[in-house]
mmCIF file of C-alpha atoms and ligand atoms in Angstrom:
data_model
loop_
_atom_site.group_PDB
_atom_site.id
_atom_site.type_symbol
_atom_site.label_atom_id
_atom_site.label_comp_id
_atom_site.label_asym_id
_atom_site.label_seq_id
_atom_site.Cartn_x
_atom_site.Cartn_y
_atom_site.Cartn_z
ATOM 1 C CA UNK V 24 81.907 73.550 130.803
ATOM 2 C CA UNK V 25 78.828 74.350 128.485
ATOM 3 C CA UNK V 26 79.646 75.216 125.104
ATOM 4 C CA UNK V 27 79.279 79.048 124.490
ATOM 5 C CA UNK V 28 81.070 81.861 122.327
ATOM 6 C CA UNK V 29 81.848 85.100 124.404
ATOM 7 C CA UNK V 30 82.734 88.268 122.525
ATOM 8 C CA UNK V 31 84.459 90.804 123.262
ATOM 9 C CA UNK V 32 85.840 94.533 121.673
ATOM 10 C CA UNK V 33 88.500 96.732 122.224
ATOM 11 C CA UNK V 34 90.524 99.064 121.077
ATOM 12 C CA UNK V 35 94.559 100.557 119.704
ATOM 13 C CA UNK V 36 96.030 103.154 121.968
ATOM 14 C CA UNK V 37 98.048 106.043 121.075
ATOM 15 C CA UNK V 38 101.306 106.934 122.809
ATOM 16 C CA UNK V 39 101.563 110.648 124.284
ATOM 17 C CA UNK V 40 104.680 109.324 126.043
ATOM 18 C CA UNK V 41 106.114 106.834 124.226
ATOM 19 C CA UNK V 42 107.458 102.987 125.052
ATOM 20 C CA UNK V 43 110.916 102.589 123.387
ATOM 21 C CA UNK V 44 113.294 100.469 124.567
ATOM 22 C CA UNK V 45 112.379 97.230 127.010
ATOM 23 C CA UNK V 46 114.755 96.058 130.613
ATOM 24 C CA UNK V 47 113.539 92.522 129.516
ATOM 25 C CA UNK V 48 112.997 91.591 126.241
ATOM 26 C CA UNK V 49 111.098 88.273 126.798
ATOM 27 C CA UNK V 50 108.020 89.686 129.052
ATOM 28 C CA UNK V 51 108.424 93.129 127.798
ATOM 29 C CA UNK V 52 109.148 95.193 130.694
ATOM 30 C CA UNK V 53 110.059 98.963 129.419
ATOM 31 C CA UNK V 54 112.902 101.449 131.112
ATOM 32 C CA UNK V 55 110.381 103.826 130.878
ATOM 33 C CA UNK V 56 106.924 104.724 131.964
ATOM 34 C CA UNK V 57 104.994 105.799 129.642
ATOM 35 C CA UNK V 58 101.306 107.619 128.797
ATOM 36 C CA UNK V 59 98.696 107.075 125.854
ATOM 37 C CA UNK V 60 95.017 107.683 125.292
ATOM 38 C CA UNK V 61 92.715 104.434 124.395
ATOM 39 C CA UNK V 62 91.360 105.148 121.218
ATOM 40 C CA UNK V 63 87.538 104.389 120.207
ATOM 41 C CA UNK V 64 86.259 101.605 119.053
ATOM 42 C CA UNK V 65 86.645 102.552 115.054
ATOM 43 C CA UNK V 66 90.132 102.013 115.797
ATOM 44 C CA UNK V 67 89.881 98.252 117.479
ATOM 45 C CA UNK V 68 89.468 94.242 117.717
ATOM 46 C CA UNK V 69 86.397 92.486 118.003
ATOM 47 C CA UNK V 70 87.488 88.579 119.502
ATOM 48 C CA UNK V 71 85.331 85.793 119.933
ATOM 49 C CA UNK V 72 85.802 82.303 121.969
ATOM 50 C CA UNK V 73 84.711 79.263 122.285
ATOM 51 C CA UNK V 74 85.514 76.217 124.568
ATOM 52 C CA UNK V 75 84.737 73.115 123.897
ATOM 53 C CA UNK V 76 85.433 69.639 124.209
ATOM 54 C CA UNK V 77 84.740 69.090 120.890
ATOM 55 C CA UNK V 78 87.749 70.537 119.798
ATOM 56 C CA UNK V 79 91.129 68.783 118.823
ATOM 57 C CA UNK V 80 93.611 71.467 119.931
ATOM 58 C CA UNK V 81 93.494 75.140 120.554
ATOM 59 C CA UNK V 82 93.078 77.241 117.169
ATOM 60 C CA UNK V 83 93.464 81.239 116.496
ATOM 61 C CA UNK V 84 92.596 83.143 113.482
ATOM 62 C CA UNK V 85 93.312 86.602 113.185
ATOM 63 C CA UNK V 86 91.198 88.261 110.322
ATOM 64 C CA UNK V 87 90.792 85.095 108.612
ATOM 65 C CA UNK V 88 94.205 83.256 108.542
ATOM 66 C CA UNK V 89 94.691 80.671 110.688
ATOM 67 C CA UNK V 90 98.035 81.369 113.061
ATOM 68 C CA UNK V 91 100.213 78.583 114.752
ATOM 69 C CA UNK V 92 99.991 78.704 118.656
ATOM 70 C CA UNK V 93 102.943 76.239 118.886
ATOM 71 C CA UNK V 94 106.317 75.138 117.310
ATOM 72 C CA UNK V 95 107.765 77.352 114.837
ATOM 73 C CA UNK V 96 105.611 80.533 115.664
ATOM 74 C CA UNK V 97 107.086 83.582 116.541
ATOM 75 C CA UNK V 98 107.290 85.480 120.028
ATOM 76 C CA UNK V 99 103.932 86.770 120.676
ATOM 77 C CA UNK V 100 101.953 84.025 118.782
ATOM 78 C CA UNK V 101 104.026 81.219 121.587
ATOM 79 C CA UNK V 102 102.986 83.254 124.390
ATOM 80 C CA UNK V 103 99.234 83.715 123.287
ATOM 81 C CA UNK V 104 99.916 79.888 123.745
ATOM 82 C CA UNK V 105 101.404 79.652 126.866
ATOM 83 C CA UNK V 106 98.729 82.661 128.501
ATOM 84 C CA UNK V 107 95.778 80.206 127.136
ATOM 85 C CA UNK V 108 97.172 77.139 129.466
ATOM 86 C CA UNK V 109 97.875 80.067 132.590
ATOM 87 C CA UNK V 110 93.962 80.949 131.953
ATOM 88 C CA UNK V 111 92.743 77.369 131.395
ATOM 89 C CA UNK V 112 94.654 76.165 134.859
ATOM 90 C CA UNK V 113 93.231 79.183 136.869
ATOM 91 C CA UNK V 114 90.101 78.371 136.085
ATOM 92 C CA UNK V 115 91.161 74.638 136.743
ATOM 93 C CA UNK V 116 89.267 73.118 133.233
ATOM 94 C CA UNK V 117 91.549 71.373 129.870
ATOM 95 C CA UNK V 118 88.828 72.169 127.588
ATOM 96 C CA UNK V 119 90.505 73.235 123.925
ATOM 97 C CA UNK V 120 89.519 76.687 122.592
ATOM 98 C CA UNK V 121 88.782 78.463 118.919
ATOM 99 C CA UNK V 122 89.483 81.773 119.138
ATOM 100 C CA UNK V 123 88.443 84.260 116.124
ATOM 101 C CA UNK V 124 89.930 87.957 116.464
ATOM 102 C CA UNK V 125 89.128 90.875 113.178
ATOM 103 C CA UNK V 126 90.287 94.168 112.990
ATOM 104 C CA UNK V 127 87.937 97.051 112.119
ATOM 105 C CA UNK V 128 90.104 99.305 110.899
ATOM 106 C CA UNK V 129 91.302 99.059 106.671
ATOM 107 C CA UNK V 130 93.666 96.671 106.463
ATOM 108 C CA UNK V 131 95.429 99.305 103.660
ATOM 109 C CA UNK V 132 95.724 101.567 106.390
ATOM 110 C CA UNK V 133 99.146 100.375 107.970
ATOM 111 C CA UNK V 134 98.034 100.469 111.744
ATOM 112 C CA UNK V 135 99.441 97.837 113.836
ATOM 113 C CA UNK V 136 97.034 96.012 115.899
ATOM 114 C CA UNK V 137 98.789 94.014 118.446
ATOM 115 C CA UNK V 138 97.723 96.582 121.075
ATOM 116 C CA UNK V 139 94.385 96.230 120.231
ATOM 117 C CA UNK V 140 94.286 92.736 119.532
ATOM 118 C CA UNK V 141 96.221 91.787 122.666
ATOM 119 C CA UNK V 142 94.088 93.762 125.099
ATOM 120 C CA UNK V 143 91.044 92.305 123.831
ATOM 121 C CA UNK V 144 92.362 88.863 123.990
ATOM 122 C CA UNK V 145 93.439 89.137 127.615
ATOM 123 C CA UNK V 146 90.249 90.784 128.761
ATOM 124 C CA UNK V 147 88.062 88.244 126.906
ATOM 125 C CA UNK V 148 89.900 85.267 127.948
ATOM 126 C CA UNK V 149 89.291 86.403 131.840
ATOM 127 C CA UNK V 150 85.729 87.608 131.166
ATOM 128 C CA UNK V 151 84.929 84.483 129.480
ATOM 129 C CA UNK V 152 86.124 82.242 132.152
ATOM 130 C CA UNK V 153 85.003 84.083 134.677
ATOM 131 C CA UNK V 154 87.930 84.304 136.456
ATOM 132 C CA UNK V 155 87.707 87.699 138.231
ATOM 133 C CA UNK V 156 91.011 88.960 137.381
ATOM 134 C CA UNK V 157 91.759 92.275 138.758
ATOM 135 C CA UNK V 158 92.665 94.583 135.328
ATOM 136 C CA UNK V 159 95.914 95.148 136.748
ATOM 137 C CA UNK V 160 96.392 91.237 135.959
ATOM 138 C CA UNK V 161 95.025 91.129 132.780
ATOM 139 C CA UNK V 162 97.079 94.338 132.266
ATOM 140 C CA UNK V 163 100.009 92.116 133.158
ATOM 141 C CA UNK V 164 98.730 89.584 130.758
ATOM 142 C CA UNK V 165 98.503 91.955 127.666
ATOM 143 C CA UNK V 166 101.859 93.464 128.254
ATOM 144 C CA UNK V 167 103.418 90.036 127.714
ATOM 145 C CA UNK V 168 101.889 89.950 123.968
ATOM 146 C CA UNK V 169 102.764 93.235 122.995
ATOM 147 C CA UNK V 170 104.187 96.112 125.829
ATOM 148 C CA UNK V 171 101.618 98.694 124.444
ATOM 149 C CA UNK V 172 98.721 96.390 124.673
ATOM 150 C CA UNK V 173 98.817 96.445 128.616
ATOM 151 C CA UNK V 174 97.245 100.215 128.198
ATOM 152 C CA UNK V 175 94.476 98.910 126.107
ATOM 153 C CA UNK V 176 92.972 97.065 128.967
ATOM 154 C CA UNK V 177 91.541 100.326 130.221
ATOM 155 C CA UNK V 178 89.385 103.338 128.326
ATOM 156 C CA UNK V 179 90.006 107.004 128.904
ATOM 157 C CA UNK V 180 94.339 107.840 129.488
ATOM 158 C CA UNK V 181 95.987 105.337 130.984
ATOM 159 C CA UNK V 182 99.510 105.407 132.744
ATOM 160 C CA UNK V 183 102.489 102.469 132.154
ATOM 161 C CA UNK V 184 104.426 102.155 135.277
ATOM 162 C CA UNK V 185 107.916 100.822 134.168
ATOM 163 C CA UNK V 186 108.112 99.204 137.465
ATOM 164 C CA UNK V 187 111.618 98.245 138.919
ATOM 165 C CA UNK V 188 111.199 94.364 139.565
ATOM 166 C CA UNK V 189 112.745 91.189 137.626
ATOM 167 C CA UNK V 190 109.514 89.729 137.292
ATOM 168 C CA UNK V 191 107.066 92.504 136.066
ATOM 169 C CA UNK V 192 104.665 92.497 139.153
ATOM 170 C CA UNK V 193 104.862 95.873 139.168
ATOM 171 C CA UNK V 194 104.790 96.703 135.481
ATOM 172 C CA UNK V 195 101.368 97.186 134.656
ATOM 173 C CA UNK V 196 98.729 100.116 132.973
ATOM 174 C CA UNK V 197 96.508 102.087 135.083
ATOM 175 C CA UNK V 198 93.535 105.123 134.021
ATOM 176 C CA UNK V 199 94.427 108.194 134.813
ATOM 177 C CA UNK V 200 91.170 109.925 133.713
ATOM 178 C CA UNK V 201 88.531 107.760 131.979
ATOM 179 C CA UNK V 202 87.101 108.565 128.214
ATOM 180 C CA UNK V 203 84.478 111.247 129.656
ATOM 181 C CA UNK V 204 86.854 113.367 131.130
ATOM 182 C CA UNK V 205 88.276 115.486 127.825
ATOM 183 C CA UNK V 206 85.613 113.986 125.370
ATOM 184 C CA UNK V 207 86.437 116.496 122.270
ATOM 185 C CA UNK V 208 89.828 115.272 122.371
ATOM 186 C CA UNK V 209 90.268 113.590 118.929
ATOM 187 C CA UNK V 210 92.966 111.374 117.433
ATOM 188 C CA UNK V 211 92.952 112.575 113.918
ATOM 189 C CA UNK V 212 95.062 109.504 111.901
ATOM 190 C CA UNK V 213 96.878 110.328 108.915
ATOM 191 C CA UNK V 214 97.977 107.692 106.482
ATOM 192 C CA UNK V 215 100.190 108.432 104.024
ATOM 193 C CA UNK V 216 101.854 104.513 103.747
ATOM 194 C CA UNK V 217 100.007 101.856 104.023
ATOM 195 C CA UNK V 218 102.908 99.570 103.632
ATOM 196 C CA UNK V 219 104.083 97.302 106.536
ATOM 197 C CA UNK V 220 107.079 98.735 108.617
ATOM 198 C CA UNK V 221 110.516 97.493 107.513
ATOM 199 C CA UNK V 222 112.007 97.595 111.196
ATOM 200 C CA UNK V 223 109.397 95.975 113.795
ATOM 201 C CA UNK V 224 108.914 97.466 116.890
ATOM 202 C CA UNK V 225 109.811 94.328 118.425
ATOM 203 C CA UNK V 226 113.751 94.475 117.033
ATOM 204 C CA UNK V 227 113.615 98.420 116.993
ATOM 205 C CA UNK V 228 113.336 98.541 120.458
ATOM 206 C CA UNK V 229 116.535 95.882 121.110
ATOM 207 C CA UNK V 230 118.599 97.906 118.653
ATOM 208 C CA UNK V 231 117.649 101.181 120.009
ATOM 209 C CA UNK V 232 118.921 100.074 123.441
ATOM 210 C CA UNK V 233 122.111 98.264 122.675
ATOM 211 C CA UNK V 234 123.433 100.915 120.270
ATOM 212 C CA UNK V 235 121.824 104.429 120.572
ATOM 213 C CA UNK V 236 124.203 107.081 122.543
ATOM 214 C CA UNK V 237 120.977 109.339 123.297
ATOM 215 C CA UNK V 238 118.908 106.617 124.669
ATOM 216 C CA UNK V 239 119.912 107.286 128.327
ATOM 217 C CA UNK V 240 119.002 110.813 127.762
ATOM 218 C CA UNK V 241 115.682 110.170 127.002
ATOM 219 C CA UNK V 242 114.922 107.907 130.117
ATOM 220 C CA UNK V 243 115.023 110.999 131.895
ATOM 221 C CA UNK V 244 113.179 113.050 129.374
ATOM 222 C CA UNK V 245 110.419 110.652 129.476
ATOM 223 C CA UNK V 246 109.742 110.316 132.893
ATOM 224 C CA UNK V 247 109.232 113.840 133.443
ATOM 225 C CA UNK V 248 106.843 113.720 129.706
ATOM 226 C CA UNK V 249 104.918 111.464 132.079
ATOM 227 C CA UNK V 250 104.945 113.953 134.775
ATOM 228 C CA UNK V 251 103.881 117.000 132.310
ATOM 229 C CA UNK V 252 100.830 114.594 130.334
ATOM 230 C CA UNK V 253 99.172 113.774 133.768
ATOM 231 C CA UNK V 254 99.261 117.153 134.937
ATOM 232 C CA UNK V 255 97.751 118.718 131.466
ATOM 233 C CA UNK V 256 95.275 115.836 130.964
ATOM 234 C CA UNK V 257 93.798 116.285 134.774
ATOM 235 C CA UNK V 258 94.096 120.428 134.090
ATOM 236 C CA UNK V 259 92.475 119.822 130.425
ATOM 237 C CA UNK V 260 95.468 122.330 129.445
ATOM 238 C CA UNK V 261 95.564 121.616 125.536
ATOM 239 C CA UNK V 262 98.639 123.699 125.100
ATOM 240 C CA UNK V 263 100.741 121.782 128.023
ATOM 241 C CA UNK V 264 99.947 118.606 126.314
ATOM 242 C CA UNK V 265 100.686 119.429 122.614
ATOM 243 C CA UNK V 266 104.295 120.380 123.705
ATOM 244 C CA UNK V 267 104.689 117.603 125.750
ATOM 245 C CA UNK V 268 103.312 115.077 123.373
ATOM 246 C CA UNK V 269 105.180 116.372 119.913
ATOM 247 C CA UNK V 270 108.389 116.761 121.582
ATOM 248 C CA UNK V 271 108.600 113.235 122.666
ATOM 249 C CA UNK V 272 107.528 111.638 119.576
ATOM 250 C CA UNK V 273 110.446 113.626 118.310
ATOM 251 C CA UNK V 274 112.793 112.811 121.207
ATOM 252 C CA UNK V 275 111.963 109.039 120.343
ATOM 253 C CA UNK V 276 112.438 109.382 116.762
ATOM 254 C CA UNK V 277 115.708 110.542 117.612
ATOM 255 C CA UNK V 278 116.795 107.900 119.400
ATOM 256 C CA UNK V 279 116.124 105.772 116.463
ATOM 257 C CA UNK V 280 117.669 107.348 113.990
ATOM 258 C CA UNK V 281 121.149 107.462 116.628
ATOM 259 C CA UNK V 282 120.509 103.469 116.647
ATOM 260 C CA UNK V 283 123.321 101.360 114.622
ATOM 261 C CA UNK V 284 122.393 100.848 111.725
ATOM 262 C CA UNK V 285 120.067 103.867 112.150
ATOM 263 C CA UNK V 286 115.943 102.933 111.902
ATOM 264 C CA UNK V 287 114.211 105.494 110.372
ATOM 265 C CA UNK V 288 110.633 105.344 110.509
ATOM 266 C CA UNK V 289 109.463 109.020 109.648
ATOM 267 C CA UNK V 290 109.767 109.462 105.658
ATOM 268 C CA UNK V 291 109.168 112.782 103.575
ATOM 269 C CA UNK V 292 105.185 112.932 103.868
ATOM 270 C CA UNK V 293 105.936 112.386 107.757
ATOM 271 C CA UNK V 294 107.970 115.311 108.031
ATOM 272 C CA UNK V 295 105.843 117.363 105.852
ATOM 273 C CA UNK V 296 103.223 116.992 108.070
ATOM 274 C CA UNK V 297 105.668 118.014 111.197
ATOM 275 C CA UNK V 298 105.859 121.310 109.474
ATOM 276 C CA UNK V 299 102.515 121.606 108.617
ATOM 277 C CA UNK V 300 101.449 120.941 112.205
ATOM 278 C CA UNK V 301 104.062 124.094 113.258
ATOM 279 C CA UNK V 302 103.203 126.566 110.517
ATOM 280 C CA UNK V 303 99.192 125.804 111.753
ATOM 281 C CA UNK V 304 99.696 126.745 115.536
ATOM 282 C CA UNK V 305 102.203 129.523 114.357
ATOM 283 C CA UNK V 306 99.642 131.158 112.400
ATOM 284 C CA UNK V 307 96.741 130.292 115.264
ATOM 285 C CA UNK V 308 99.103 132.112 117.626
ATOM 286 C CA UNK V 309 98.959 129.160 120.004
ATOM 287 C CA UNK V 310 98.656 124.864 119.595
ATOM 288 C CA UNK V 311 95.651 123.784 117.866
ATOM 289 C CA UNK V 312 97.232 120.437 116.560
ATOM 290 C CA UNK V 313 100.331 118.258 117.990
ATOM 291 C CA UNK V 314 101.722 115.398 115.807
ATOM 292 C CA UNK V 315 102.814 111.698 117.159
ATOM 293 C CA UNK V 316 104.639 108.891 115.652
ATOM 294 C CA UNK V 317 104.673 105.227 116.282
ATOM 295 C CA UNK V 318 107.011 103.363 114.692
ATOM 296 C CA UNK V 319 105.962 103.855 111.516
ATOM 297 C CA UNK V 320 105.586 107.508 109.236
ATOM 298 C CA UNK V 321 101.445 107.520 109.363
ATOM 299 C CA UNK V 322 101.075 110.996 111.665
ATOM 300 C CA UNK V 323 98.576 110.914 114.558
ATOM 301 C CA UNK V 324 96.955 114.276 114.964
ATOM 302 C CA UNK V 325 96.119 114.838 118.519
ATOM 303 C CA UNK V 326 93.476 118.152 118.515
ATOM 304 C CA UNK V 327 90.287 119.021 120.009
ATOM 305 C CA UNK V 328 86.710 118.817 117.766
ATOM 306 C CA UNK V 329 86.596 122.456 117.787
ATOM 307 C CA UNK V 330 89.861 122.800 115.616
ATOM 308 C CA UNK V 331 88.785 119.610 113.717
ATOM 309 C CA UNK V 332 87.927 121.571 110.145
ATOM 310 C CA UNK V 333 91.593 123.428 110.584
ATOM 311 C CA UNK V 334 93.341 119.731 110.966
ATOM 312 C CA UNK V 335 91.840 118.290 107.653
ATOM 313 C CA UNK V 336 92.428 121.275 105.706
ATOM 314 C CA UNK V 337 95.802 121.177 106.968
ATOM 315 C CA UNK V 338 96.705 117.645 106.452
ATOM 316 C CA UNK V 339 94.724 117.888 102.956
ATOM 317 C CA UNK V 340 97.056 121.007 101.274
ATOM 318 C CA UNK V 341 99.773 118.798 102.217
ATOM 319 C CA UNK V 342 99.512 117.079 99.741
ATOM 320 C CA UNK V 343 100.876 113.417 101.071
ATOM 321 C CA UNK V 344 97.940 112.492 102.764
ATOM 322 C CA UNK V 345 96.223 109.301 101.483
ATOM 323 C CA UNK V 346 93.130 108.681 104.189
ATOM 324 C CA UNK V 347 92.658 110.037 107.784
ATOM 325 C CA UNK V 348 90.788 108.017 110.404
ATOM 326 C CA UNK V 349 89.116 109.798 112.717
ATOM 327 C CA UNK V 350 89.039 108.567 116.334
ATOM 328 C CA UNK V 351 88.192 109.802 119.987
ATOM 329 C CA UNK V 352 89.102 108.539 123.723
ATOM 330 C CA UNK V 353 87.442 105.006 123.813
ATOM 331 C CA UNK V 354 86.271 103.796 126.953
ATOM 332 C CA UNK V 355 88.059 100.626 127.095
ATOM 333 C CA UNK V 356 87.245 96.860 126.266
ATOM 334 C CA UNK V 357 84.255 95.202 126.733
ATOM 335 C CA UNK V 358 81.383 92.303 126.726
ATOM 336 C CA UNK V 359 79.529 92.256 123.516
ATOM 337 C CA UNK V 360 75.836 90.211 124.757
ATOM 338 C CA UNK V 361 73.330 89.175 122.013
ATOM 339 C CA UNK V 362 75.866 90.324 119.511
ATOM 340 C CA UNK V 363 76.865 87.706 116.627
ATOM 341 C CA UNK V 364 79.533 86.005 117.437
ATOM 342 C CA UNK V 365 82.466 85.356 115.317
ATOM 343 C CA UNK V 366 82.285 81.776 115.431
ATOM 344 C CA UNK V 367 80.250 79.462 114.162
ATOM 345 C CA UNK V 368 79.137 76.933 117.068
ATOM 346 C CA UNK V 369 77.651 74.447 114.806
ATOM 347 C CA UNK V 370 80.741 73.981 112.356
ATOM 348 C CA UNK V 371 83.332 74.880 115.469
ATOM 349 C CA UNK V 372 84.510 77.536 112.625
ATOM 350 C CA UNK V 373 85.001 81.089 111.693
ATOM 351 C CA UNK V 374 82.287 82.228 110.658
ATOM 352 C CA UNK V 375 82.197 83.418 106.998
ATOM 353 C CA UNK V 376 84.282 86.425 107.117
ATOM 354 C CA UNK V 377 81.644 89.457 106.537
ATOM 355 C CA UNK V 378 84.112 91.940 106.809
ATOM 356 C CA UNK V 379 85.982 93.017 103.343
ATOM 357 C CA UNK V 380 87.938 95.423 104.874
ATOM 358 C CA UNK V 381 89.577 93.308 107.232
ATOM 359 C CA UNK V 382 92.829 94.433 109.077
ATOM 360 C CA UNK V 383 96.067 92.619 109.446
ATOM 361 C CA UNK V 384 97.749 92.082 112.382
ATOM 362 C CA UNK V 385 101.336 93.004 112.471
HETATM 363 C C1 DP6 H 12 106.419 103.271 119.230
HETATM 364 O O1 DP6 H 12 104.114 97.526 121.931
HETATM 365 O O2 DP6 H 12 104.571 97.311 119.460
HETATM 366 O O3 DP6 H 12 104.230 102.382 119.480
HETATM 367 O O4 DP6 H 12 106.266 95.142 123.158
HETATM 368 O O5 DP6 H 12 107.576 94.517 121.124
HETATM 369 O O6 DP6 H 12 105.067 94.374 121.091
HETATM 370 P P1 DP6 H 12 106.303 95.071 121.656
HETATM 371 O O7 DP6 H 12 106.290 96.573 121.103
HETATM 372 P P2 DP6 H 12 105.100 97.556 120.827
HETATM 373 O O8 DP6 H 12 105.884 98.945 120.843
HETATM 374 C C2 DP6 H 12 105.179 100.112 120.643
HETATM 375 C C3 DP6 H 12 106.068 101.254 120.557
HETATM 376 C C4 DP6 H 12 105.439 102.561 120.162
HETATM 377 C C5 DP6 H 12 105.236 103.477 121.367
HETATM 378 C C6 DP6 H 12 104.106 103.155 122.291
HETATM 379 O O9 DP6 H 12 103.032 102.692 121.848
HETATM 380 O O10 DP6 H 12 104.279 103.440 123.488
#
């Protein structure tokens, strides 16, 4: 094939209903569904590729460091691996590839951006090689690098489906609404540690399951979250969703703190912000604000952008509050054209980094 870079960008997503705990470990297939809206593009990955025959072996960088596809790396790094030979034998070529992947978001900031960088992979890799892959598929794909990347393949809110069989055919992300449905719906991110988790999500979700005495509770308790986020997203009912959406992130933070030994992911600023967040609607006299955790204790403020100006003075008199990125419904990955590639075709290279606020990938 002719030697050409594609490019692609795409963005994090942020749980309403959250992922925790996996039937299969290996290809990530959750117990539950879950629900989360794709953030913009302020919060994403922009990938680049190249094939060429010219190359010795496959290579990936992520924001500058070169990563090991093969022997020796860890779970999601082998499968990146193994997805580049499914892609390279569906499109029936052998050709090697240099893939170059940066964050856009601080790398201080302690986001994790395997969703982002997964979905983006996935969707470039098909794009690139023109291989007319339904998104369901490339859904399917994503999921296999990181569960919560397989929602990432799509803009607007987008619906997990657990799915019920042994080989994840029917686990994949679908939209439920795309990004122009609710568009002053805001993601207002609050960092208050920038530091990398101490538990990752990867063995936090084993634990969790093995050990936690709530966890079957909150299979239940989830689905119906599901059930409650569609309806109030479709019905634009603020209110219905800021229930729905802080009262899982608590249910799952529960969960983890009932795991043995207990991960604990929220830490003091976390918690100040929960009551923040309550003392604001209290004194509003109904929900202008709803907070959601990943695993980690930076808050994520879903609102709308008429209570915007209430949020940050909120999160500011906390106190605890170091930065807040401010984010919207994205509409999904796509096809950068006549946009610099990362790569440099000439030197089969990354291209000098130009970024000096370039994310890590966790
Ligand atoms: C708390 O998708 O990071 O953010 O499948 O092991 O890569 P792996 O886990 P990951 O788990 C994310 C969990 C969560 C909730 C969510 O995004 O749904």
């Amino acid at each position: 094939m002719e030697d050409r870079t594609y490019t692609a960008i795409g963005s994090s997503n942020i749980a309403f209903i959250k992922y925790w705990g996996r039937r299969d470990d290996k290809i990530n297939l959750p117990n539950n569904s879950s629900i989360s809206m794709t953030l913009d593009k302020n919060v994403g990955t922009k990938t680049s590729v190249l094939f060429s025959d010219k190359l010795e072996r496959d290579k990936l960088f992520i924001n500058g460091k070169e990563e090991n596809l093969g022997e020796g790396a860890n779970e999601k790094l082998r499968f990146i691996g193994e997805m580049l030979d499914h892609y390279k034998k569906a499109a029936g070529i052998n050709t090697k590839v240099l893939i170059v992947s940066e964050n856009n978001f601080p790398s201080d900031s302690g986001l994790a951006s395997s969703a982002s960088g997964g979905a983006t992979l996935a969707f470039l890799l098909a794009n690139a090689l023109d291989l007319k892959m339904h998104p369901r598929e490339i859904s399917i794909m994503a999921r296999r690098i990181s569960g919560s990347a397989c929602r990432s393949v799509y803009g607007g809110i987008v619906k997990w489906n657990a799915g019920s069989k042994h080989d994840g055919s029917d686990s994949f992300a679908e939209q439920v609404v795309d990004h122009k449905h609710w568009p002053d719906l805001m993601d207002m991110i609050a960092i208050v540690d920038p530091s990398k988790k101490k538990v990752s999500s990867s063995a936090g979700h084993t634990v969790t399951v093995r050990t936690s005495t709530l966890y079957k509770a909150r299979l239940q308790v989830a689905e119906e979250g599901v059930k409650k986020v569609v309806e109030a997203v479709k019905d634009r009912d603020f209110h219905a969703l800021a229930e729905a959406v802080m009262r899982d992130s608590n249910n799952m933070h529960a969960t983890m703190i009932d795991s043995w030994p207990p991960i604990m992911y929220l830490n003091d600023a976390s918690r100040n912000i929960i009551y923040a967040v309550h003392e604001l609607n209290e004194s509003e006299g109904r929900y202008v604000a709803a907070y959601t955790f990943d695993a980690g204790s930076n808050a994520h403020i879903i609102t709308t952008s008429s209570n915007r100006g209430k949020v940050i003075k909120m999160l500011e008199e906390t106190g605890v509050v170091r930065s807040i990125i401010e984010s919207r419904m994205g509409a999904g990955p796509e096809m950068l054209e006549g946009e610099e590639s990362l790569i440099d075709q000439e030197s089969l290279a990354p291209r000098h980094n130009r970024n000096p606020e370039i994310g890590k990938n966790d």
